[in-house]
Tab-separated table of C-alpha atoms and ligand atoms in Angstrom:
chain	number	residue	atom	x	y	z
A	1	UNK	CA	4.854	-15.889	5.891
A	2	UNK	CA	5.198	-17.588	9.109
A	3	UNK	CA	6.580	-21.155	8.697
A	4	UNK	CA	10.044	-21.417	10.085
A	5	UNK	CA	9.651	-25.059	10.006
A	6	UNK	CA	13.119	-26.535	9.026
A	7	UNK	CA	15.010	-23.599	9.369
A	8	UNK	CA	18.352	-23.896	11.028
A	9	UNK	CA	18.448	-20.879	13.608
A	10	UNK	CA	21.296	-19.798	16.111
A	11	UNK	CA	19.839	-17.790	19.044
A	12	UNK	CA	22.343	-15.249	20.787
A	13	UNK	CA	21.312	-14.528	24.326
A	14	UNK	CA	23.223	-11.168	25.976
A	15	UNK	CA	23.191	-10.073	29.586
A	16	UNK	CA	19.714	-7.683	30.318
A	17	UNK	CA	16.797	-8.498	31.730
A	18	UNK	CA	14.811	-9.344	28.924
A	19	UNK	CA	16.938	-12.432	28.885
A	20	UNK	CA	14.495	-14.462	30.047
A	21	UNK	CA	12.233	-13.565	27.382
A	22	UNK	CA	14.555	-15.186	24.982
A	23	UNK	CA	13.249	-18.704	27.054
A	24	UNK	CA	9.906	-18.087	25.392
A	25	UNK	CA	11.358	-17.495	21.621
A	26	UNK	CA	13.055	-20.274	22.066
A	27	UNK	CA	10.372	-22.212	22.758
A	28	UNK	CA	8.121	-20.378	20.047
A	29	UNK	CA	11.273	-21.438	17.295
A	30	UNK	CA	11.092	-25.069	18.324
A	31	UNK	CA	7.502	-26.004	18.364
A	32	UNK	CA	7.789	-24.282	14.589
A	33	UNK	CA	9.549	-26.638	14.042
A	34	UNK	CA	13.170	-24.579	13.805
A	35	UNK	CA	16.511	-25.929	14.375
A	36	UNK	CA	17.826	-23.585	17.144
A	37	UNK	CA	21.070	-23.601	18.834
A	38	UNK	CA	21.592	-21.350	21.895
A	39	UNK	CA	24.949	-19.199	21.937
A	40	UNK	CA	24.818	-17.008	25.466
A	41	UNK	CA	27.262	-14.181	27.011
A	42	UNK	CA	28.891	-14.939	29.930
A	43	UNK	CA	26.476	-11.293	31.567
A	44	UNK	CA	23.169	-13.235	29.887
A	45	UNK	CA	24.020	-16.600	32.322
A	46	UNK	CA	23.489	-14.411	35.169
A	47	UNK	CA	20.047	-13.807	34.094
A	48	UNK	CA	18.996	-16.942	33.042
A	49	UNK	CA	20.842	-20.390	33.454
A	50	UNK	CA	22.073	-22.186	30.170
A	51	UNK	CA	20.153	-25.652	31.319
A	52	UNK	CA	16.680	-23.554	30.680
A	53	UNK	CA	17.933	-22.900	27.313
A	54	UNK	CA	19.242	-26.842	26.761
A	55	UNK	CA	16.051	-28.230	27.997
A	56	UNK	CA	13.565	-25.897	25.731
A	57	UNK	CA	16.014	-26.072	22.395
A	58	UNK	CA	17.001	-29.499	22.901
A	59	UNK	CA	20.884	-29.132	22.644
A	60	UNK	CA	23.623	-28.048	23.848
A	61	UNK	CA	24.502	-24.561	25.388
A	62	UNK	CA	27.652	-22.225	23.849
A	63	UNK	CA	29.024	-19.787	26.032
A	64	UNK	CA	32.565	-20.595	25.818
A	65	UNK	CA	35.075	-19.218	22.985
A	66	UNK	CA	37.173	-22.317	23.881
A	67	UNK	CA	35.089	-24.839	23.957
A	68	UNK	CA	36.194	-28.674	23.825
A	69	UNK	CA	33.104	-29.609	22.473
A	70	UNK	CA	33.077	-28.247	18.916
A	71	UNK	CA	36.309	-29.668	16.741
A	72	UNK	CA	39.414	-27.912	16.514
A	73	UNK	CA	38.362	-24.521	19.085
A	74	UNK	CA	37.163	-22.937	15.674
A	75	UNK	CA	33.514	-22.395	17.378
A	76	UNK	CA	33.034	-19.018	16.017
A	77	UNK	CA	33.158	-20.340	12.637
A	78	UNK	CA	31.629	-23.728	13.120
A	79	UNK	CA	28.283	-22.870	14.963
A	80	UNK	CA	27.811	-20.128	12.802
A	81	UNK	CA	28.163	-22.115	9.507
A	82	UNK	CA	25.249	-24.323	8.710
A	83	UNK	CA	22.855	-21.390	10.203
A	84	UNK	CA	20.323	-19.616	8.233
A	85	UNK	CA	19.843	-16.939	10.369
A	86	UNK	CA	21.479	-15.442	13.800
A	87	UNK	CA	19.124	-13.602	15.808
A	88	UNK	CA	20.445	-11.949	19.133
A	89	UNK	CA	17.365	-11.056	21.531
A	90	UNK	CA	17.781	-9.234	24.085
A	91	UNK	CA	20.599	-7.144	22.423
A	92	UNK	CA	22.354	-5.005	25.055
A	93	UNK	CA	23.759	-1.850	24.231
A	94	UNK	CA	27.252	-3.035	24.797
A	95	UNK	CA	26.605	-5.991	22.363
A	96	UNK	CA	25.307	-3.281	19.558
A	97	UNK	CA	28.414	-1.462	19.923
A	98	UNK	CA	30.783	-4.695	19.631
A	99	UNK	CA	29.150	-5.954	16.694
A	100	UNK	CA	29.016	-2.130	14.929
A	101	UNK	CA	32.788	-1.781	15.336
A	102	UNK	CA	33.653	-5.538	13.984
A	103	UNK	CA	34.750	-6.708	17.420
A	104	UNK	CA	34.894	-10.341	18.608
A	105	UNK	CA	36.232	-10.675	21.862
A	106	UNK	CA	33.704	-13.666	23.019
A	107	UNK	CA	31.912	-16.444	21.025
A	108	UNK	CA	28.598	-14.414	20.464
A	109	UNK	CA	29.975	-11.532	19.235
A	110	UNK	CA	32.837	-13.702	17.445
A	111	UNK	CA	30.113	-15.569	15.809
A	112	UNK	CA	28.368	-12.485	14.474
A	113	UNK	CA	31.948	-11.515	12.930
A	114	UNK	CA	32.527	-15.080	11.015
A	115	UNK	CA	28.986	-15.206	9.869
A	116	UNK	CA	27.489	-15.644	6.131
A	117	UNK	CA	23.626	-15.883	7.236
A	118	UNK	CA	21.841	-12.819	8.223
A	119	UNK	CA	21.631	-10.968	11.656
A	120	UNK	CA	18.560	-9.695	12.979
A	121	UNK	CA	18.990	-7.595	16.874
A	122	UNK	CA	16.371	-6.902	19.129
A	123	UNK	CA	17.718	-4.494	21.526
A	124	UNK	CA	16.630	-4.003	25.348
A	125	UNK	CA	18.057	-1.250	27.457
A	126	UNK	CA	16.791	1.718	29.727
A	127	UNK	CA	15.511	4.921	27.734
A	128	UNK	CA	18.525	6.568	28.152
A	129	UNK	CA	21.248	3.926	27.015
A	130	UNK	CA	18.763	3.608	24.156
A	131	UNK	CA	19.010	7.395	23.700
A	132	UNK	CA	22.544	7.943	24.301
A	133	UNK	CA	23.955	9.453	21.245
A	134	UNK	CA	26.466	6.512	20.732
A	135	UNK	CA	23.636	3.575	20.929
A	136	UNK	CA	21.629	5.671	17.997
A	137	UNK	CA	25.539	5.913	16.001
A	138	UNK	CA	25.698	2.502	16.270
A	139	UNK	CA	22.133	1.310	15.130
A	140	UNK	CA	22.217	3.831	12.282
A	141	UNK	CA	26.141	1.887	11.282
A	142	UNK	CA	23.789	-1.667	11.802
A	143	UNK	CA	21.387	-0.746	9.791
A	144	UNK	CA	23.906	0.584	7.424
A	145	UNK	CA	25.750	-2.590	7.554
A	146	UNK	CA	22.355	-4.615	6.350
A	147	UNK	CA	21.664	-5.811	9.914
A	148	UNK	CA	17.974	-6.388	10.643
A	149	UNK	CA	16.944	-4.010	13.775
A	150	UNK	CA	13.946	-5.784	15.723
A	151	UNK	CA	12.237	-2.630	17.707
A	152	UNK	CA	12.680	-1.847	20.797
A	153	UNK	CA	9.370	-0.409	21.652
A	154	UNK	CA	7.169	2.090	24.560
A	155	UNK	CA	6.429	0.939	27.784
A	156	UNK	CA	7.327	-1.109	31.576
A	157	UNK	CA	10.315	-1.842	31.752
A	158	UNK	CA	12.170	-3.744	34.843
A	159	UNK	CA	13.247	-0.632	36.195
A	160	UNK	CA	9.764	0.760	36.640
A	161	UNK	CA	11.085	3.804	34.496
A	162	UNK	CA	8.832	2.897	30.920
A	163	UNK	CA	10.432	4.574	27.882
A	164	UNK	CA	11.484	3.914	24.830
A	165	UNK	CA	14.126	0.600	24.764
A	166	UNK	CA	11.654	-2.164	25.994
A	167	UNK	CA	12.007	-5.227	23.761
A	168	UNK	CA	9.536	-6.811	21.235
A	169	UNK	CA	7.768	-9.325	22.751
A	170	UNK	CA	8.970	-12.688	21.700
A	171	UNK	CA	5.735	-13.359	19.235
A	172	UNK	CA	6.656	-10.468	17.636
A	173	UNK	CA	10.187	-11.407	17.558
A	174	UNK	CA	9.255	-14.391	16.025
A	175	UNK	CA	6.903	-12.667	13.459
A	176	UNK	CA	9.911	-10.500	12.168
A	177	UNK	CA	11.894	-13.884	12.099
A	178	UNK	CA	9.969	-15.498	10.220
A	179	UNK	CA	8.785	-12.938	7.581
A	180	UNK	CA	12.516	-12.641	7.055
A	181	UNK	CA	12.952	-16.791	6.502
A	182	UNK	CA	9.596	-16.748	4.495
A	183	UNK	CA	9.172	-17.286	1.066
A	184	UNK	CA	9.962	-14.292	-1.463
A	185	UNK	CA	6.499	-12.719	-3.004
A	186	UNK	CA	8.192	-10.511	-5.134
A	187	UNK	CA	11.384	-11.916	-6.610
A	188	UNK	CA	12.913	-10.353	-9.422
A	189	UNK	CA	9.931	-7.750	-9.503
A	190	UNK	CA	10.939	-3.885	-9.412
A	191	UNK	CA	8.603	-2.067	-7.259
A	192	UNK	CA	8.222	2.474	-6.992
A	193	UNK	CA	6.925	3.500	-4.166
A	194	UNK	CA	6.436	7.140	-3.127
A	195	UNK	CA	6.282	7.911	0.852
A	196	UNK	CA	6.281	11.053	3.170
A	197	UNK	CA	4.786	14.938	2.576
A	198	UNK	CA	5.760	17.100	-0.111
A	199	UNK	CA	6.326	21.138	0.307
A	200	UNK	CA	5.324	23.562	-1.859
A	201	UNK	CA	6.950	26.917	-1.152
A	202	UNK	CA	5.494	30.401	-0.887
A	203	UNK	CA	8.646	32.271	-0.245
A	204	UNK	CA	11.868	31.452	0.694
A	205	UNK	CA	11.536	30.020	4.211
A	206	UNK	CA	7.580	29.050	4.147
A	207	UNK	CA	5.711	26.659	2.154
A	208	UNK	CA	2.442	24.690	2.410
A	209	UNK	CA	2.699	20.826	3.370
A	210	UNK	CA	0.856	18.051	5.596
A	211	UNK	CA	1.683	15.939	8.472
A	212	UNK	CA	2.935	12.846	6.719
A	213	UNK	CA	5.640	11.226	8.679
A	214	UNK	CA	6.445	8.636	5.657
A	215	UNK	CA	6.052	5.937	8.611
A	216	UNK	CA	3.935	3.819	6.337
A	217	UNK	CA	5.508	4.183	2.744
A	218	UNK	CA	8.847	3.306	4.376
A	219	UNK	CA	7.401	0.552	5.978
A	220	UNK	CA	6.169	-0.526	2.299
A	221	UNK	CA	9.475	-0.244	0.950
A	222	UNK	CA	11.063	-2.159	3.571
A	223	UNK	CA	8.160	-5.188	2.943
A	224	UNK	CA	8.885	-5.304	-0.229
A	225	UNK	CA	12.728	-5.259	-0.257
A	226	UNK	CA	11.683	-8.515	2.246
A	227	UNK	CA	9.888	-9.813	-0.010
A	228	UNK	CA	12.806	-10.205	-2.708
A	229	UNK	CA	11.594	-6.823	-4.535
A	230	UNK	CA	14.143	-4.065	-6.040
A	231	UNK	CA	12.844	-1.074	-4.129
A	232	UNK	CA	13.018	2.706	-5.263
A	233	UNK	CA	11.700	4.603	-2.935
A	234	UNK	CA	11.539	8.269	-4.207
A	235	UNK	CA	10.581	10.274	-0.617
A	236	UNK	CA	9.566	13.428	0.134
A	237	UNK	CA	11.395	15.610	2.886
A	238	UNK	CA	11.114	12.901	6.455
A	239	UNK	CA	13.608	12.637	8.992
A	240	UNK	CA	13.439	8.777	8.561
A	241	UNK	CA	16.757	6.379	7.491
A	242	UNK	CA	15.846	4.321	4.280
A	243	UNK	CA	15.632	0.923	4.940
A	244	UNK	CA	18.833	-1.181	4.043
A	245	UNK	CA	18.603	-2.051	0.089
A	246	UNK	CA	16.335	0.502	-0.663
A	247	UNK	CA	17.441	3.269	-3.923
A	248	UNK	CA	16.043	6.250	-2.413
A	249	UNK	CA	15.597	9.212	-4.230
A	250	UNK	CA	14.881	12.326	-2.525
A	251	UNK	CA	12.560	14.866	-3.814
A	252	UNK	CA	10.675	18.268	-2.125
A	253	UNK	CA	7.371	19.750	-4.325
A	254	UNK	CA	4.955	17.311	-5.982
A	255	UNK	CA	6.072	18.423	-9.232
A	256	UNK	CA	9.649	16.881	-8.323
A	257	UNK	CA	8.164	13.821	-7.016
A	258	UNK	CA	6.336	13.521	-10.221
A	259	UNK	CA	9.469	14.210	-12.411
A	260	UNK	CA	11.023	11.260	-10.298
A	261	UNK	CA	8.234	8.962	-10.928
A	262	UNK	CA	7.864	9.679	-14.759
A	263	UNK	CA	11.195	8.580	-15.031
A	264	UNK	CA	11.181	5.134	-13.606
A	265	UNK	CA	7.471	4.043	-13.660
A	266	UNK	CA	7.765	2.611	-17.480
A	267	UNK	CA	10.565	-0.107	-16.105
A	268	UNK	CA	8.630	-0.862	-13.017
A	269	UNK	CA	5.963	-3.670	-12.026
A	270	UNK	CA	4.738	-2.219	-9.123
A	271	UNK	CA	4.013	1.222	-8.360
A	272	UNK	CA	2.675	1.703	-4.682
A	273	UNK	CA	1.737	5.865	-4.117
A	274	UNK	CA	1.875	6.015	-0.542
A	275	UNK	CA	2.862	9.381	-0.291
A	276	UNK	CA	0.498	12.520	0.723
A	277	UNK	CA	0.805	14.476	-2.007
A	278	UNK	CA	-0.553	18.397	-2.172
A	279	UNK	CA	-2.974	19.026	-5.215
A	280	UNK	CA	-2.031	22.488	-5.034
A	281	UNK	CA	1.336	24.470	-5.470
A	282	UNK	CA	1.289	28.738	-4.829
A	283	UNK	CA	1.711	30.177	-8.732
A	284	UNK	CA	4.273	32.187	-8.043
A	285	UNK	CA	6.763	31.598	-5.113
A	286	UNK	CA	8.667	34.979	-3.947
A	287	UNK	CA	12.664	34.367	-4.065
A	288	UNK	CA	12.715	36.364	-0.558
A	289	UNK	CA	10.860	36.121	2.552
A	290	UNK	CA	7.141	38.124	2.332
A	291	UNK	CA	7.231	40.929	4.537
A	292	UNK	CA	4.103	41.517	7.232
A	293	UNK	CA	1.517	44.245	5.480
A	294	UNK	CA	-1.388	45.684	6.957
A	295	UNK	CA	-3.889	43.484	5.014
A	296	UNK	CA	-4.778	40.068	4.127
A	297	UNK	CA	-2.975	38.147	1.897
A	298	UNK	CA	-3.603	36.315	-0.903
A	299	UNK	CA	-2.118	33.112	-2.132
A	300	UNK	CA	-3.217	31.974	-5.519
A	301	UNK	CA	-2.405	28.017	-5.893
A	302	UNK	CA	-2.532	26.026	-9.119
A	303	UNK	CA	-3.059	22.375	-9.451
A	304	UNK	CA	-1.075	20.040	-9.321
A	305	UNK	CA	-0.252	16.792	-11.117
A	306	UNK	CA	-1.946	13.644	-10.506
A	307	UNK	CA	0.947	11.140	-10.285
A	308	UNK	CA	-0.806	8.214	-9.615
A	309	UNK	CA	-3.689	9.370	-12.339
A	310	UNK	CA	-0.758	9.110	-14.751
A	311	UNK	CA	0.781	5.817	-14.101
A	312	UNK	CA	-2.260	4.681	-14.115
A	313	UNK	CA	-3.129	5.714	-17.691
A	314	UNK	CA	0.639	4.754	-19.013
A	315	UNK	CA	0.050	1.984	-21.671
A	316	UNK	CA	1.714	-1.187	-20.419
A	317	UNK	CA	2.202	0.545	-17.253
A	318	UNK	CA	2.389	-1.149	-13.576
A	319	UNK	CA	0.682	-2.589	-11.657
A	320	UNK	CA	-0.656	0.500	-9.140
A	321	UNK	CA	-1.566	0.831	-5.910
A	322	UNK	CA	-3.147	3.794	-4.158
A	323	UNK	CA	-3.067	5.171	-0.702
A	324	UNK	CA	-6.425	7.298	0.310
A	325	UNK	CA	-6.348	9.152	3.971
A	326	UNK	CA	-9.628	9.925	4.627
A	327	UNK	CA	-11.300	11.769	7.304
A	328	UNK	CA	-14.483	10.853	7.214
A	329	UNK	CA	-16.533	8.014	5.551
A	330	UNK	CA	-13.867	5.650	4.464
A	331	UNK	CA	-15.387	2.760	2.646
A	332	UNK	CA	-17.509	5.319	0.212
A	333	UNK	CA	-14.815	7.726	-0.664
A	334	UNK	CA	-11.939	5.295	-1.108
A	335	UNK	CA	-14.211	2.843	-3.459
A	336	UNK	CA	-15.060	5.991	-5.622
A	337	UNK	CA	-11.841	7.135	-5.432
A	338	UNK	CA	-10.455	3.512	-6.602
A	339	UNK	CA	-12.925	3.643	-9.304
A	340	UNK	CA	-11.840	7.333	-10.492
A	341	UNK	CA	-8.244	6.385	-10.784
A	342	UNK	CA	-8.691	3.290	-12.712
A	343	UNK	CA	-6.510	1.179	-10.014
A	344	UNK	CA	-6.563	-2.732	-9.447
A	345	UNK	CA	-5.967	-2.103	-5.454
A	346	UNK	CA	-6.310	1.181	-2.869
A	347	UNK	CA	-5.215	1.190	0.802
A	348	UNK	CA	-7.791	3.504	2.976
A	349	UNK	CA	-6.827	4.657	6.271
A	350	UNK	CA	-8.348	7.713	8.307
A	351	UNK	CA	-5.841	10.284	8.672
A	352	UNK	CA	-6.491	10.608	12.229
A	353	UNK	CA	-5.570	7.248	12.782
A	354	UNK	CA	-1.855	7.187	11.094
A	355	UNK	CA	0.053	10.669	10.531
A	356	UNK	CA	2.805	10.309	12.308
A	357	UNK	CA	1.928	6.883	14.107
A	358	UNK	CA	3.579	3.379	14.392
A	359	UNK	CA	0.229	2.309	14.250
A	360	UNK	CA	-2.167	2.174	11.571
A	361	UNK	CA	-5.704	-0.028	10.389
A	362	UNK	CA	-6.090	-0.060	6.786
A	363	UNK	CA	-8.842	-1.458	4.489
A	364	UNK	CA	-7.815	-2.723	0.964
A	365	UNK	CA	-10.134	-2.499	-1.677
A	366	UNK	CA	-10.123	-4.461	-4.911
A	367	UNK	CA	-12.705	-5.699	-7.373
A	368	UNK	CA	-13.259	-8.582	-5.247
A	369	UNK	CA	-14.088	-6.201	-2.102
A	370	UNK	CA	-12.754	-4.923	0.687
A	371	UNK	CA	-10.543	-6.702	2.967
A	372	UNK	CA	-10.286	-5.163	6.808
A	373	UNK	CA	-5.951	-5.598	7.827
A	374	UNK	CA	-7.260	-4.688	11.746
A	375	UNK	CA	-4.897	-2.133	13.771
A	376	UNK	CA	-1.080	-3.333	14.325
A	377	UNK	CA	2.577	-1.964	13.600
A	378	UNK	CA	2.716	-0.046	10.158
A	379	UNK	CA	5.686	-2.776	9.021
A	380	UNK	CA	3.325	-5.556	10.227
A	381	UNK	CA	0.497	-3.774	7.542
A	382	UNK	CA	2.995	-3.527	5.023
A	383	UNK	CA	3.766	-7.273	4.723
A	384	UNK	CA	0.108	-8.077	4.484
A	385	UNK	CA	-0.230	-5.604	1.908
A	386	UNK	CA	2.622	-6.769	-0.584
A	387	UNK	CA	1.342	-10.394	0.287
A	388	UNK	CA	-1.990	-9.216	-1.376
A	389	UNK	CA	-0.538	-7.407	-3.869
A	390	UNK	CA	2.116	-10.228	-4.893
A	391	UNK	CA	-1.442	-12.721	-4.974
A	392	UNK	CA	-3.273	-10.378	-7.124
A	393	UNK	CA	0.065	-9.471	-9.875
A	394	UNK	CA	-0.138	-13.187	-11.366
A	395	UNK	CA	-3.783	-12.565	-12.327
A	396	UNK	CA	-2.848	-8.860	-14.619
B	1	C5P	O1	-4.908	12.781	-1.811
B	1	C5P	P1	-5.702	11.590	-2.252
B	1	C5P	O2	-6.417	10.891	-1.131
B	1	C5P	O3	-6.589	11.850	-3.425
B	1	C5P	O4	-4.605	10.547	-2.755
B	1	C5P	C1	-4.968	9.311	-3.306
B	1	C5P	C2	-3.778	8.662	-3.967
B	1	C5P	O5	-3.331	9.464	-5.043
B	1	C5P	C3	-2.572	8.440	-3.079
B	1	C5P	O6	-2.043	7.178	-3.437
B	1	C5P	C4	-1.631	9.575	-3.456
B	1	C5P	O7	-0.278	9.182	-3.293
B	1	C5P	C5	-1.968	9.801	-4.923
B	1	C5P	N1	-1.827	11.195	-5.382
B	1	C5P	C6	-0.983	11.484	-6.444
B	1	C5P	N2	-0.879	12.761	-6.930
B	1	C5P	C7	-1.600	13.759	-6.397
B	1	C5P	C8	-2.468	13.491	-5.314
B	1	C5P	C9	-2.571	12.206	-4.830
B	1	C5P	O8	-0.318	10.565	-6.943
B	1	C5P	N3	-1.471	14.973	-6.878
């Protein structure tokens, strides 16, 4: 998914240091063989100058509302029209908050107003404009609002502070880009997926759970609602947003989560079980908090479901895809594990090496063998995975 070869793209360019950065995507777009058209603030000219920008696309510069050059002044609708995409890089927190509150008081932001294409951000700040409590408002109303949200990410930054606010390299930019442009996998298809921990209580304020962040099944879900999928995503408890598109149905003990699934998993193609669910549930959780004896106690747990065992099983029932965190000896326990579930395709990972991470490495296995997807973001993973699993659905 990484031909943007013919596609018409407009490039915003806002005032931060990244800006020059944006030189680089540019010239990443064009020898794809893009279309790109350069629209900059008046703050990103300070940074770097609009004939870099001409030279590497190859046409003319916007910065001007009222320009002379495009007919009848109506430049915020015209440059935007014939665009398949608008993607602003570096995205300053000023620029976030315009385009979250609808307003359009230069061409860039004016453009982002008028537009029918989709918008894809990658912002670049300091830490703390990127923490500031109305920068996170307005991503969340972005997001919201359908608007793709390119990083930031950890590490240098110009002011020699690091932090959290650094923007995606332009190769990565141009991954995101592109996976967006790139052909749809999984049109039409509806696709479960189950992400995050699940809690089993013991009393009223304590239960038993795991360290699942649902990093990667949200990832998963937001692949596949890339890939042209209809996504329910039925999560346990995570402090995670779901992505934009997504159904998500929110669920606590395993027993819920398997309710949830029961329910849809007849109507849907693809069921991906990403989600660390507990085997085990306490028999018989107190309605009131345990008090503190003088003993031990003893907490008798009974087993629980085996979702993915089930879907597995159904007659006519989807295509399924397992997730196995291992801690030791990966390739032997997942291919038994594959095996023991009766599943076309499982996803290994050590457990050490992805609760709670933005990172992962998984291995796929499938009856043709295993296939190594080596260490990178978890939404990078997930598009390789639904690209395997939308080549191996036409062969069912
Ligand atoms: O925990 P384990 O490694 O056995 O999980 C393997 C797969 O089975 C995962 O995809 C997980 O979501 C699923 N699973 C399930 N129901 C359970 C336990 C695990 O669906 N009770």
């Amino acid at each position: 998914m990484t031909d943007v070869s013919g596609k018409r793209i407009l490039l915003g360019i806002t005032g931060g240091i990244a800006a020059y950065k944006a030189a680089e995507l540019t010239r990443l777009f064009v020898k794809a063989g893009a279309d790109v058209r350069v629209v900059m603030t008046e703050a990103a000219c300070r940074f770097i100058t609009p004939a870099t920008l001409q030279a590497l696309s190859g046409q003319p510069v916007h910065t001007d509302m009222w320009d002379t050059r495009v007919p009848d002044s109506m430049g915020h609708i015209e440059l935007s029209r014939d665009r398949d995409i608008i993607v602003v890089a570096p995205a300053t927190t000023d620029f976030l908050a315009k385009v979250a509150n609808g307003l359009g008081d230069d061409l860039l932001s004016a453009l982002c107003l008028a537009r029918r294409c989709p918008l894809m951000v990658a912002p670049a700040m300091n830490v703390e404009m990127w923490q500031n409590a109305a920068t996170q408002r307005n991503v969340e109303r972005l997001r919201a609002d359908g608007v793709g949200i390119l990083g930031p990410t950890e590490g240098d930054h110009a002011d020699r502070e690091g932090g959290m606010g650094r923007m995606l390299e332009p190769g990565e930019i141009f991954a995101e880009v592109a996976a967006a442009l790139g052909p749809k996998a999984l049109t039409k298809k509806k696709v479960l997926i189950t992400a995050g921990p699940t809690y089993e209580p013991i009393d009223t304020v304590r239960g038993v759970t795991n360290q699942s962040s649902g990093k990667m099944g949200y990832a998963v879900a937001q692949a596949a609602v890339e890939a042209g999928a209809e996504v329910t995503l039925v999560s346990g408890a995570t402090v995670l947003a779901a992505p934009a598109g997504v159904e998500r149905v929110d669920v606590i003990t395993a027993r819920d989560m398997h309710k949830a699934v029961m329910a849809r998993a007849k109507q849907a193609d693809v069921f991906i079980s990403v989600a660390a669910v507990a085997d085990y549930h306490p028999v018989d959780p107190k309605p009131h908090k345990i008090k503190r004896g003088n003993g031990n106690l003893k907490l008798e747990l009974a087993l629980n479901p085996d979702i993915l065992g089930e879907v597995a099983a159904l007659a006519k029932g989807p295509f399924c895809v397992g997730f196995a965190a291992e801690t030791e000896d990966l390739n032997a326990n997942a291919q038994a594990k594959r095996k023991k579930k009766r599943i076309p395709l499982l996803a290994a990972n050590l457990a050490q090496e992805t609760f709670g991470k933005d990172t992962n490495a998984l291995t796929l296995f499938d009856e043709d063998g295993v296939h190594e997807l080596p260490r990178a973001p978890k939404i990078v993973l997930a598009r390789q995975l639904i690209e395997h699993i939308a080549k191996m659905l036409p062969q069912r």
